[in-house]
mmCIF file of C-alpha atoms and ligand atoms in Angstrom:
data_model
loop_
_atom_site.group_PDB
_atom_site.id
_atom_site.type_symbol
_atom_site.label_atom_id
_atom_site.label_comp_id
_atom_site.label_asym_id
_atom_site.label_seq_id
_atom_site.Cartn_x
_atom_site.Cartn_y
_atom_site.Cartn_z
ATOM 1 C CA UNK Z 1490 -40.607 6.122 13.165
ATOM 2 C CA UNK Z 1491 -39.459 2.779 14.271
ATOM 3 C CA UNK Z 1492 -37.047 1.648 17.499
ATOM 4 C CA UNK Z 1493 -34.027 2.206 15.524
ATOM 5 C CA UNK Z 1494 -34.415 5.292 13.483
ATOM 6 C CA UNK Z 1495 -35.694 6.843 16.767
ATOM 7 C CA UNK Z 1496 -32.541 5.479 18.580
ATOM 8 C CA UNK Z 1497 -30.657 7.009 16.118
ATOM 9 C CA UNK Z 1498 -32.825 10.557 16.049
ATOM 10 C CA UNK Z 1499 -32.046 10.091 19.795
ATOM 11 C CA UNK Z 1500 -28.485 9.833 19.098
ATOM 12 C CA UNK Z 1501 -28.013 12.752 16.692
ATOM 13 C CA UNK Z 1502 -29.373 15.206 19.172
ATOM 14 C CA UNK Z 1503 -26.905 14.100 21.663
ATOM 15 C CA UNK Z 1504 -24.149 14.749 19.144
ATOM 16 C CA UNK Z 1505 -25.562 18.109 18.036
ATOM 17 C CA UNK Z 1506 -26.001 19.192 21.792
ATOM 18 C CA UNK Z 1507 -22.249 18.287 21.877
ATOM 19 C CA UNK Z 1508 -22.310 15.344 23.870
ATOM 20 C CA UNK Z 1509 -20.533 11.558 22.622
ATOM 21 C CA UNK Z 1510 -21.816 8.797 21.164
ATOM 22 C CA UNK Z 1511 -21.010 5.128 20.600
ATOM 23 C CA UNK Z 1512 -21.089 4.195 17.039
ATOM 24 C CA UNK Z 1513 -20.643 0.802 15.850
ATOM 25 C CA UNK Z 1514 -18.241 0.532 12.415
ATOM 26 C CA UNK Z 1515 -17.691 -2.578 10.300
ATOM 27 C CA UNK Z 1516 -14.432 -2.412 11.815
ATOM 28 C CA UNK Z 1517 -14.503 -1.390 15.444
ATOM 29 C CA UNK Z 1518 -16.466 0.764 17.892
ATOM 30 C CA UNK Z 1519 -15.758 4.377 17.501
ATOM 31 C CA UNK Z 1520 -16.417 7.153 20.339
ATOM 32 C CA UNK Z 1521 -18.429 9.947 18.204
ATOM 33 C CA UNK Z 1522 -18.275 13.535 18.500
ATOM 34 C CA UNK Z 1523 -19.298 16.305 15.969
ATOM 35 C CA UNK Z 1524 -16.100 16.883 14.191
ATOM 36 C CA UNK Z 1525 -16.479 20.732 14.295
ATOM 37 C CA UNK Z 1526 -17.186 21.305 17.712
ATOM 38 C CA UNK Z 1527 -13.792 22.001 19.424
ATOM 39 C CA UNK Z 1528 -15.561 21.459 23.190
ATOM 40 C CA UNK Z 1529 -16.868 17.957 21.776
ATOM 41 C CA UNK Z 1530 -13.605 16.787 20.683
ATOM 42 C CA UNK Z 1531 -11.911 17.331 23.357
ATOM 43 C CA UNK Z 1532 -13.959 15.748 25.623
ATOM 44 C CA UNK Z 1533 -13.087 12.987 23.201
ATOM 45 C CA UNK Z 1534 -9.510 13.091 24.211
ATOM 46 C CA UNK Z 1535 -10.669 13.323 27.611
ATOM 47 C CA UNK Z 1536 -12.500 10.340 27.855
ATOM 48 C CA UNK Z 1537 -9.632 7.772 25.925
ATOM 49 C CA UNK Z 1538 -6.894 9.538 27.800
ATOM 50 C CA UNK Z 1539 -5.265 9.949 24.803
ATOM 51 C CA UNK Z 1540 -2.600 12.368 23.631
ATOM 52 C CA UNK Z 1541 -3.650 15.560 22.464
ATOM 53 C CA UNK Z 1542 -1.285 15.265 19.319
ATOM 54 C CA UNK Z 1543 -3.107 12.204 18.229
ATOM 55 C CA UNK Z 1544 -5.345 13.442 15.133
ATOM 56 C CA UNK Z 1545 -8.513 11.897 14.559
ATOM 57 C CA UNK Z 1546 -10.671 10.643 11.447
ATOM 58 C CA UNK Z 1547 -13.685 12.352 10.505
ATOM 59 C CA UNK Z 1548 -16.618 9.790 9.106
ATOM 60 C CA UNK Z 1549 -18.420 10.428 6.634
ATOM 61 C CA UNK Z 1550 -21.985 9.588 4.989
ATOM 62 C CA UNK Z 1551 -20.527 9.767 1.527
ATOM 63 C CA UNK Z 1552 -17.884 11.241 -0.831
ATOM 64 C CA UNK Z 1553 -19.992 14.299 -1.114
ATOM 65 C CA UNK Z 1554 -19.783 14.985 2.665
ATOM 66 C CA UNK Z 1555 -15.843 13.993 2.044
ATOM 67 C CA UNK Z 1556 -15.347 16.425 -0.850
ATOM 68 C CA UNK Z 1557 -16.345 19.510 1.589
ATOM 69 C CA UNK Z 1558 -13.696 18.759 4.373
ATOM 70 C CA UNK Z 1559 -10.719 16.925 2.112
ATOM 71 C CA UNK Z 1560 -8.770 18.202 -1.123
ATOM 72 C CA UNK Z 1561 -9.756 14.933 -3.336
ATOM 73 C CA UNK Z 1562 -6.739 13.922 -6.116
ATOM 74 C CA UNK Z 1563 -7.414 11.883 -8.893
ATOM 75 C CA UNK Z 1564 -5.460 8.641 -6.533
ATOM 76 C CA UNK Z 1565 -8.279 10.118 -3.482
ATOM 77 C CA UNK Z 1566 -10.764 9.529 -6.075
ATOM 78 C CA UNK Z 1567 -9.838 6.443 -7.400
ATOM 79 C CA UNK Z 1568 -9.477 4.704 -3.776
ATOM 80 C CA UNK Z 1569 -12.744 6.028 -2.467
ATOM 81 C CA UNK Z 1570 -14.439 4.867 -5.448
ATOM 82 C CA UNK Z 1571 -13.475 1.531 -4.753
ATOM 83 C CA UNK Z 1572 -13.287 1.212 -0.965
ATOM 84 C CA UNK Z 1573 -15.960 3.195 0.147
ATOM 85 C CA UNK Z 1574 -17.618 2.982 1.947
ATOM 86 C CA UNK Z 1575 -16.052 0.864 3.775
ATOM 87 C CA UNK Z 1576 -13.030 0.201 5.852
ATOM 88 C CA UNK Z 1577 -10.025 2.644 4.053
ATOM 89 C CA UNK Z 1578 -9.019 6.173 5.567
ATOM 90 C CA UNK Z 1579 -7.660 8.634 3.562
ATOM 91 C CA UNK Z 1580 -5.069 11.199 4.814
ATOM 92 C CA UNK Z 1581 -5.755 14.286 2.201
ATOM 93 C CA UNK Z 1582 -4.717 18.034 2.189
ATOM 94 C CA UNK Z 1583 -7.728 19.854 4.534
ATOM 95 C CA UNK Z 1584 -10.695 21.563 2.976
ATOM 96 C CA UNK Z 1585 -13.284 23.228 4.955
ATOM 97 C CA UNK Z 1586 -11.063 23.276 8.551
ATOM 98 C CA UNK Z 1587 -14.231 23.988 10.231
ATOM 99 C CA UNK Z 1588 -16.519 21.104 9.787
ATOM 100 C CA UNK Z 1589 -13.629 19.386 11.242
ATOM 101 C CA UNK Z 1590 -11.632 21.610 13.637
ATOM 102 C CA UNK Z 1591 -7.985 22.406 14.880
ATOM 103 C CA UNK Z 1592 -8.454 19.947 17.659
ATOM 104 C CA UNK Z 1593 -9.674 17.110 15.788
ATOM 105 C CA UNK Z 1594 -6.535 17.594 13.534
ATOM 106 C CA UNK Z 1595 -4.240 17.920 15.891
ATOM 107 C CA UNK Z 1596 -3.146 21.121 14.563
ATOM 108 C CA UNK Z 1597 -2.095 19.590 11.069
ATOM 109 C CA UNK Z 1598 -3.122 20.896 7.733
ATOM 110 C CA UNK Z 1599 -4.646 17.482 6.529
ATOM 111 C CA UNK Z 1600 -7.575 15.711 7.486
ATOM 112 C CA UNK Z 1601 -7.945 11.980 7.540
ATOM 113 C CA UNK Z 1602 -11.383 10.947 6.029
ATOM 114 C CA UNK Z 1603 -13.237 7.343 5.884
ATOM 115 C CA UNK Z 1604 -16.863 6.788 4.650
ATOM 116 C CA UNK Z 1605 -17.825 3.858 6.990
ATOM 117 C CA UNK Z 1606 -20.362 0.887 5.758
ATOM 118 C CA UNK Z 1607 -21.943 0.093 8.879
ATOM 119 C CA UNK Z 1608 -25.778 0.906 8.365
ATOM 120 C CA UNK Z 1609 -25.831 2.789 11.904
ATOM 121 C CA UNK Z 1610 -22.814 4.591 11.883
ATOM 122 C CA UNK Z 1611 -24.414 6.034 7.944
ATOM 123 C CA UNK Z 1612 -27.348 6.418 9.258
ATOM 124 C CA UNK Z 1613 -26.257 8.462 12.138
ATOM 125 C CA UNK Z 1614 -23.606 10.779 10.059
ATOM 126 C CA UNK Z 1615 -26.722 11.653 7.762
ATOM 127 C CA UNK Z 1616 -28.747 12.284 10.882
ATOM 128 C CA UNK Z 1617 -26.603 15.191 12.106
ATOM 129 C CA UNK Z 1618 -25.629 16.075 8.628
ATOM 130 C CA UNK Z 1619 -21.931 16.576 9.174
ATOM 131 C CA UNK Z 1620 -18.902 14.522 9.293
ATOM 132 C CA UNK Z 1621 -17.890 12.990 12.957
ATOM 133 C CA UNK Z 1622 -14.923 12.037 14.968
ATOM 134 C CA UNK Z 1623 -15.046 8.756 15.826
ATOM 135 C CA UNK Z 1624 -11.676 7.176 17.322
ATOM 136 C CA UNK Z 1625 -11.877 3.828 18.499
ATOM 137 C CA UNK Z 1626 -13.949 3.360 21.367
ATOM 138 C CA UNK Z 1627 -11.068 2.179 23.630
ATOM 139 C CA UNK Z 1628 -8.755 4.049 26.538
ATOM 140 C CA UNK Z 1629 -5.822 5.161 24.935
ATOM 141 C CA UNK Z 1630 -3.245 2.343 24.458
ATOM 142 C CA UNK Z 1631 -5.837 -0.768 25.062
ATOM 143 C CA UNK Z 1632 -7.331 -3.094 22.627
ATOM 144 C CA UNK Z 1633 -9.856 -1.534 20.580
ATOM 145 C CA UNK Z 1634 -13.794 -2.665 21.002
ATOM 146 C CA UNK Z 1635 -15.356 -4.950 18.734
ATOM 147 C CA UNK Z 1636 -18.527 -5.668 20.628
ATOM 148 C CA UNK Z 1637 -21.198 -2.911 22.267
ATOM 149 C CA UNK Z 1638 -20.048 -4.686 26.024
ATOM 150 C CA UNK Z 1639 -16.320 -3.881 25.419
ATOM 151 C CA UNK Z 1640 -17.159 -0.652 24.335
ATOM 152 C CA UNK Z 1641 -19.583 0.078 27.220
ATOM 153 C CA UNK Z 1642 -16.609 -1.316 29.369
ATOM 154 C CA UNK Z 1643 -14.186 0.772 27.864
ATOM 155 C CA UNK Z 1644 -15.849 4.746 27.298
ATOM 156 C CA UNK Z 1645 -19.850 4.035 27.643
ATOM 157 C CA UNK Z 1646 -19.518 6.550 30.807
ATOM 158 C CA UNK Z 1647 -18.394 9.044 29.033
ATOM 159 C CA UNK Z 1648 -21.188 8.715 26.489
ATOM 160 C CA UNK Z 1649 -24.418 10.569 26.087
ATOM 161 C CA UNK Z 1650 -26.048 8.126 24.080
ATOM 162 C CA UNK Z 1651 -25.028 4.571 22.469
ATOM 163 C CA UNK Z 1652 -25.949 2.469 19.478
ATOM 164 C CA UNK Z 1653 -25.423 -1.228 19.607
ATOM 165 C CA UNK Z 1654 -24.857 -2.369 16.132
ATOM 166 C CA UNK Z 1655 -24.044 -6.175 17.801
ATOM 167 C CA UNK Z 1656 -20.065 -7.286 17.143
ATOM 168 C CA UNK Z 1657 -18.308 -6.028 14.345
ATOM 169 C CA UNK Z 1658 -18.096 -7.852 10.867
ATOM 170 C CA UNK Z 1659 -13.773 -7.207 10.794
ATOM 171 C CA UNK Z 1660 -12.874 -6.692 14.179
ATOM 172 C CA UNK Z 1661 -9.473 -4.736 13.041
ATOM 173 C CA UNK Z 1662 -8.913 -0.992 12.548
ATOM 174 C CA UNK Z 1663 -9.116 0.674 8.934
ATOM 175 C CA UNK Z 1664 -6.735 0.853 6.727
ATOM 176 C CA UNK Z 1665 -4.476 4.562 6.589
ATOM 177 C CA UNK Z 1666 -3.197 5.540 3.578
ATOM 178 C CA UNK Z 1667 -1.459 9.554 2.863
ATOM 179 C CA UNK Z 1668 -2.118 11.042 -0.450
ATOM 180 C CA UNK Z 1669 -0.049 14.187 0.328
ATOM 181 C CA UNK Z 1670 3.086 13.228 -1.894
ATOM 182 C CA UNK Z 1671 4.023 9.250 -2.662
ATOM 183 C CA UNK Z 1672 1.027 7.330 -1.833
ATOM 184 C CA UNK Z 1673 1.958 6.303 2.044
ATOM 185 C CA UNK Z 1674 0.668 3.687 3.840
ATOM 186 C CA UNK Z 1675 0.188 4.812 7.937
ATOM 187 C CA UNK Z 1676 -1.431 2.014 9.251
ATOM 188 C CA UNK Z 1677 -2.196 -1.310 8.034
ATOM 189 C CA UNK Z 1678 -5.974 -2.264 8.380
ATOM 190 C CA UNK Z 1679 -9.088 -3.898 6.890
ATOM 191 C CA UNK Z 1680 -8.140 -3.064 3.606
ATOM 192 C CA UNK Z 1681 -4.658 -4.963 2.316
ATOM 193 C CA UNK Z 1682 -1.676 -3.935 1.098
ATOM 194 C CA UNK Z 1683 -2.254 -5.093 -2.321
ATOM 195 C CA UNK Z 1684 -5.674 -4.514 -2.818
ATOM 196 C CA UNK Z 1685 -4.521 -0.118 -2.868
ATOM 197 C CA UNK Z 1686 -1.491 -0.856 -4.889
ATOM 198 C CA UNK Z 1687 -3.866 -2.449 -7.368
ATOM 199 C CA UNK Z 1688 -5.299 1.318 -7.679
ATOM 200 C CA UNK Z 1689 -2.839 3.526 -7.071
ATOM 201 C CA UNK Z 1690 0.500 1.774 -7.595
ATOM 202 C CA UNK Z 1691 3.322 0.413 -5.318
ATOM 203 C CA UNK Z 1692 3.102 2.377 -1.518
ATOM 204 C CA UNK Z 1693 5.668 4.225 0.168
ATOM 205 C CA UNK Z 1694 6.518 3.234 3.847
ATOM 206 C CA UNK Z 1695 5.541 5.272 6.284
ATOM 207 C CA UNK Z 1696 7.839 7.853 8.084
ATOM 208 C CA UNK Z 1697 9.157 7.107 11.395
ATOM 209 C CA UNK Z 1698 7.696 10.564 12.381
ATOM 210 C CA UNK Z 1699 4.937 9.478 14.671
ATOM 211 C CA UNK Z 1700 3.103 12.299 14.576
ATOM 212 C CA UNK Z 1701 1.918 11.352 10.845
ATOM 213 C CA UNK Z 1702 -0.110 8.589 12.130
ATOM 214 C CA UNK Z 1703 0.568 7.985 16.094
ATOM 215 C CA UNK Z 1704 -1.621 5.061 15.928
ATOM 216 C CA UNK Z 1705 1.977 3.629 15.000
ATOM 217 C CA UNK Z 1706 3.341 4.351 18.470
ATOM 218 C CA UNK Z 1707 4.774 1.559 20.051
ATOM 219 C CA UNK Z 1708 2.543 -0.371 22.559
ATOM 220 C CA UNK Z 1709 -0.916 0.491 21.359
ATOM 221 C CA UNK Z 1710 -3.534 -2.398 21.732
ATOM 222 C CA UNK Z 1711 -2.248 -3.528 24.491
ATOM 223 C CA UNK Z 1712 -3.614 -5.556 27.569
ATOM 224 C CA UNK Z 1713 -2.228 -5.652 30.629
ATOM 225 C CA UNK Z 1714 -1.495 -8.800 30.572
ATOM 226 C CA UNK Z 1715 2.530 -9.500 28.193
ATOM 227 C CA UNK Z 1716 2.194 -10.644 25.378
ATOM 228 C CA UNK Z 1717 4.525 -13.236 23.623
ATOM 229 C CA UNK Z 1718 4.703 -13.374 19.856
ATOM 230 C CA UNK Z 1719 5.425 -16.437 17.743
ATOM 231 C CA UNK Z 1720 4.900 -18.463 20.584
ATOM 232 C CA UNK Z 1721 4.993 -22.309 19.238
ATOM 233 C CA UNK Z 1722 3.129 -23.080 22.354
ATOM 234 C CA UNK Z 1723 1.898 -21.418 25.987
ATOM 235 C CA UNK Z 1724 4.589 -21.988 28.945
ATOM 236 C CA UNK Z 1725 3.070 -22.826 32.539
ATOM 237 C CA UNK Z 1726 0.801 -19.901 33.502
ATOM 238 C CA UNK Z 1727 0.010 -18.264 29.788
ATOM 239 C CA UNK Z 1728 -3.130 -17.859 27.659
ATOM 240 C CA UNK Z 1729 -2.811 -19.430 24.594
ATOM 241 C CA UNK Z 1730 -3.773 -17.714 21.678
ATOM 242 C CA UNK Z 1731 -3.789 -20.690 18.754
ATOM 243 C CA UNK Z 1732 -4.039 -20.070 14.902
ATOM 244 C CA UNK Z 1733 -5.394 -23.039 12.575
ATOM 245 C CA UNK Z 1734 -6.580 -26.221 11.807
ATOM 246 C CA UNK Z 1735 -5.935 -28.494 14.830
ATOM 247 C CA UNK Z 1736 -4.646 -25.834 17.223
ATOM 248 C CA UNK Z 1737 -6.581 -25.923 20.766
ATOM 249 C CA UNK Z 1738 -9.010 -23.495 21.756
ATOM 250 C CA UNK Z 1739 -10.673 -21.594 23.759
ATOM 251 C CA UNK Z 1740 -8.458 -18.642 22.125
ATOM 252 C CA UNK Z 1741 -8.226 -20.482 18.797
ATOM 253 C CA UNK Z 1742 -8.027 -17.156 16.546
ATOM 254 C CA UNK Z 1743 -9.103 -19.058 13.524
ATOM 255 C CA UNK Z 1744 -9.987 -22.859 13.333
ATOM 256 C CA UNK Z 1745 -9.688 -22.635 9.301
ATOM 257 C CA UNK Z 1746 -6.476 -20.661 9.300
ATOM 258 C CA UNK Z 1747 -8.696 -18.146 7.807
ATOM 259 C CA UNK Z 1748 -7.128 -14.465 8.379
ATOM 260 C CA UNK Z 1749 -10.185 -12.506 8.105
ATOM 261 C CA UNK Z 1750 -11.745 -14.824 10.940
ATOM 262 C CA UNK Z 1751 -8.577 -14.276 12.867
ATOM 263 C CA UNK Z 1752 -8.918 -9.999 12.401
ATOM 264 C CA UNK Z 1753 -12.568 -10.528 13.622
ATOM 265 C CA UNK Z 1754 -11.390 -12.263 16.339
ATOM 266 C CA UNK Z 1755 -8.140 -10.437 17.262
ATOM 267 C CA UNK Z 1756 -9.413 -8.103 20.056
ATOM 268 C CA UNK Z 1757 -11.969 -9.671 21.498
ATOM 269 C CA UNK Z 1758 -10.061 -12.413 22.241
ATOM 270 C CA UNK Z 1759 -7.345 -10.696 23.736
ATOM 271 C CA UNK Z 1760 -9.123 -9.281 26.197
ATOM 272 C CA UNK Z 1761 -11.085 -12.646 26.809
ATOM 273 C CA UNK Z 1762 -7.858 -13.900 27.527
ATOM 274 C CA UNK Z 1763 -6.785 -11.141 29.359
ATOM 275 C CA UNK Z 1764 -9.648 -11.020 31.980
ATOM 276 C CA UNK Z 1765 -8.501 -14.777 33.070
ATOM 277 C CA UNK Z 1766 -5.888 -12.662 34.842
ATOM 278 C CA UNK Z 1767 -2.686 -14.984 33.067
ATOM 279 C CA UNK Z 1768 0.659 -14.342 33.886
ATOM 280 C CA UNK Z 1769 1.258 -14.002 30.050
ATOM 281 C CA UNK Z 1770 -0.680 -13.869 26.433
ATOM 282 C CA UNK Z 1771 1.462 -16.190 24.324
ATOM 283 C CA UNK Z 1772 0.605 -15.822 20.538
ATOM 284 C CA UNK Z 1773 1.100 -18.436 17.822
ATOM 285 C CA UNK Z 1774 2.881 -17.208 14.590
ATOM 286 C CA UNK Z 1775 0.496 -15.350 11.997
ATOM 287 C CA UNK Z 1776 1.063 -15.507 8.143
ATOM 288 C CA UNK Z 1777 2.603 -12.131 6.868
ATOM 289 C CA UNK Z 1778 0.395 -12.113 4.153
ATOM 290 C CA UNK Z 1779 -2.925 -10.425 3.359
ATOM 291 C CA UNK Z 1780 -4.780 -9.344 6.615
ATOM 292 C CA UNK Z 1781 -1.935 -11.228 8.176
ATOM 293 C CA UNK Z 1782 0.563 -7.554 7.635
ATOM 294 C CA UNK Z 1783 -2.138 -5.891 10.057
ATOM 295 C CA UNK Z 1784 -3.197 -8.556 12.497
ATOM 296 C CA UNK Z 1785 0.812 -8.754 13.274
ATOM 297 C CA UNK Z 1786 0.902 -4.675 13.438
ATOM 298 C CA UNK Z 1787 -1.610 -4.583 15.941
ATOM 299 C CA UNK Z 1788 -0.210 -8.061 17.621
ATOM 300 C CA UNK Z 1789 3.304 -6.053 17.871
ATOM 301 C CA UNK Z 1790 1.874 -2.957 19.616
ATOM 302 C CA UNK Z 1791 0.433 -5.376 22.383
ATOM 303 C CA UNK Z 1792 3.548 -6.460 22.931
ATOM 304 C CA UNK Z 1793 5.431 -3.440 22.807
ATOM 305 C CA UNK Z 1794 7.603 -3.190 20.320
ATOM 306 C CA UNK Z 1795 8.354 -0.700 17.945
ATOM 307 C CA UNK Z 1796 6.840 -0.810 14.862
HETATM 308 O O1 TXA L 2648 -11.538 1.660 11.780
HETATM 309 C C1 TXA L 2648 -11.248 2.782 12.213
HETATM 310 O O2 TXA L 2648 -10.523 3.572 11.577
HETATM 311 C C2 TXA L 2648 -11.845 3.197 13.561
HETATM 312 C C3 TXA L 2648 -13.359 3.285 13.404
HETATM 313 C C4 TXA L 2648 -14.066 3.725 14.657
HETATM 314 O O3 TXA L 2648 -13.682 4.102 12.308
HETATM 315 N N1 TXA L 2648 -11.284 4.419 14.023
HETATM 316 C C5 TXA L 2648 -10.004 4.513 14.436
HETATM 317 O O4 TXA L 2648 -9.665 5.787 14.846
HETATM 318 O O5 TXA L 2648 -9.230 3.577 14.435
HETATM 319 P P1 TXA L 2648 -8.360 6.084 15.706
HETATM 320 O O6 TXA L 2648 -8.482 7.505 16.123
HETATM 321 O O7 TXA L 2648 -8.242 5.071 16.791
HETATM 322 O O8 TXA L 2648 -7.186 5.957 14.675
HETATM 323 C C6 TXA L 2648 -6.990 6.985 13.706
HETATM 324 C C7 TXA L 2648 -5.672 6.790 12.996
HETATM 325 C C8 TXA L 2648 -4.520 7.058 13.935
HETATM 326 O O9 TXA L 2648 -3.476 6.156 13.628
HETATM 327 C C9 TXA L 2648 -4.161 8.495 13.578
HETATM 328 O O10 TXA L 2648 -2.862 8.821 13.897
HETATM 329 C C10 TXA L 2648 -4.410 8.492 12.083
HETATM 330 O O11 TXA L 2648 -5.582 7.732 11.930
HETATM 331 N N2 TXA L 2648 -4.660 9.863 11.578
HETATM 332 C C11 TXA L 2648 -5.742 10.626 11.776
HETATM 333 N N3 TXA L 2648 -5.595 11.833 11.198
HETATM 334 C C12 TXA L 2648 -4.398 11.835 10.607
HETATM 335 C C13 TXA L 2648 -3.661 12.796 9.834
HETATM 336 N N4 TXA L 2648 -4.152 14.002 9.565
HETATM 337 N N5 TXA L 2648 -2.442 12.443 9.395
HETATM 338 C C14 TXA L 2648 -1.949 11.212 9.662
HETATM 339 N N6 TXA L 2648 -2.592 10.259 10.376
HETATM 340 C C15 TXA L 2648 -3.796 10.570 10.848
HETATM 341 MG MG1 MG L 2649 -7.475 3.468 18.093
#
């Protein structure tokens, strides 16, 4: 056995014994916990602070692991065929409601379900041989983690064990999509908007109900710091987080005007700019197209406004 598969061995036997791990994703740090153990879960709540109505995803190693705890449609099919694994979570009618549990629903009757790329985050899901809870790694309401120090910073005390997988490749949440009726989209991510119509046809808005996907409550990501949006430049005492070619740095989200750099980017250096202690986090306008749709979710959560 090498360093790694014993750090992950190491790792699984934390999550069996019901303890948490921290899991690197392609897209951002999760805080792990075996789905099925109610205990585990909630010490998951515990640890982000988070609402107790606030359902989490399970990960999975593969569609066969997904097939035992989610009611696949031909649409479910069809998406995870193409996105997984990878960075798209599907919201499907619950199968086996004890591999994942009440708590990690939230009480609901559906499960949401994402087969993550990262090699460590597979590796460890095979390990333990079940699907795992893994919200984001942050406390509730603060920017997610997209490097092992954030999320060491942010939940690595409440941890039994940690993985560093090194920053993440996307830096931005997954994508949400509901196959319960319409196809739905609950939270814009990793995966755009157009490349799930291309597979399952034009998407439905989501409901205002928050308790379909509360990751769309108002001020989520946030720093402490305000945040400005479509700021054409930083007044006296403000950060300055720049988009594109010519734009100073340090906070320069993407050089190129590339929007996947920018995603990558997003969170970390929000709270880069956050820990200079500014009297404000003034944002440049970001295209509304591609990527763009979720880096301006998540940008209008830090600054608190409804999405
Ligand atoms: O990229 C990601 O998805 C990361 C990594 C670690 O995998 N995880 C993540 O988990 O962002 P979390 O818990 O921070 O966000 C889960 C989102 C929330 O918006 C939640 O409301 C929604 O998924 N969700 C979970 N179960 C749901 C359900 N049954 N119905 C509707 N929305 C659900
Ligand atoms: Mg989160």
């Amino acid at each position: 056995m090498n360093d790694r598969q014993a750090e992950v061995e190491a790792a699984a036997s934390a999550i069996r014994g019901g303890g948490l791990v921290l899991m690197p994703t392609e897209t951002v740090y999760g805080l792990a916990a075996d789905a099925g153990n109610a205990r585990a879960v909630a010490a998951v709540y515990e640890a982000k602070g988070r609402p107790s109505f606030n359902p989490l995803i399970a990960h999975v190693a593969d569609l066969e692991m997904a097939r035992r705890i989610a009611r696949f449609d031909d649409r479910a099919e069809a998406l995870a065929r193409r996105f997984w694994p990878g960075p798209l979570t599907l919201v499907l009618p619950a199968g086996d409601t004890e591999a994942v549990c009440d708590l990690a629903r939230a009480g609901l009757e559906t499960v949401a379900v994402r087969a993550p790329a990262h090699p460590l985050a597979h590796a460890l899901i095979e390990a333990v041989g079940g699907p795992l809870v893994a919200p984001s790694a942050n406390r509730s309401g603060r920017p997610s983690p997209t490097t092992f120090a954030d999320a060491v910073e942010e939940t690595g005390a409440a941890a039994a064990a940690a993985l560093d997988g090194g920053p993440c490749g996307i830096g931005l949440e997954s994508t949400v999509v509901a196959l319960l009726d319409a196809p739905r989209l609950l939270r814009p991510g990793a995966v755009t908007r157009a490349e799930i119509e291309a597979v399952v046809g034009p998407l439905a808005e989501a409901e205002a109900d928050a308790k379909r996907s509360p990751g769309r409550l108002a001020r989520h990501y946030a720093p402490n710091a305000p945040v400005r949006l479509d700021a054409r430049a930083p007044e006296p005492g403000e950060a300055w987080l720049s988009f594109g070619p010519g734009a100073p740095g340090p906070y320069n989200l993407s050089p190129t005007g590339d929007l996947r750099e920018a995603a990558a980017n997003l969170f970390a250096y929000l709270r880069a700019a956050d820990r200079t202690g500014p009297a404000g986090i003034a944002v440049a306008p970001i295209p509304q197209e591609g990527l763009g749709e979720a880096i301006n979710d998540r940008l209008k959560r830090a600054a608190g406004f409804v999405g």
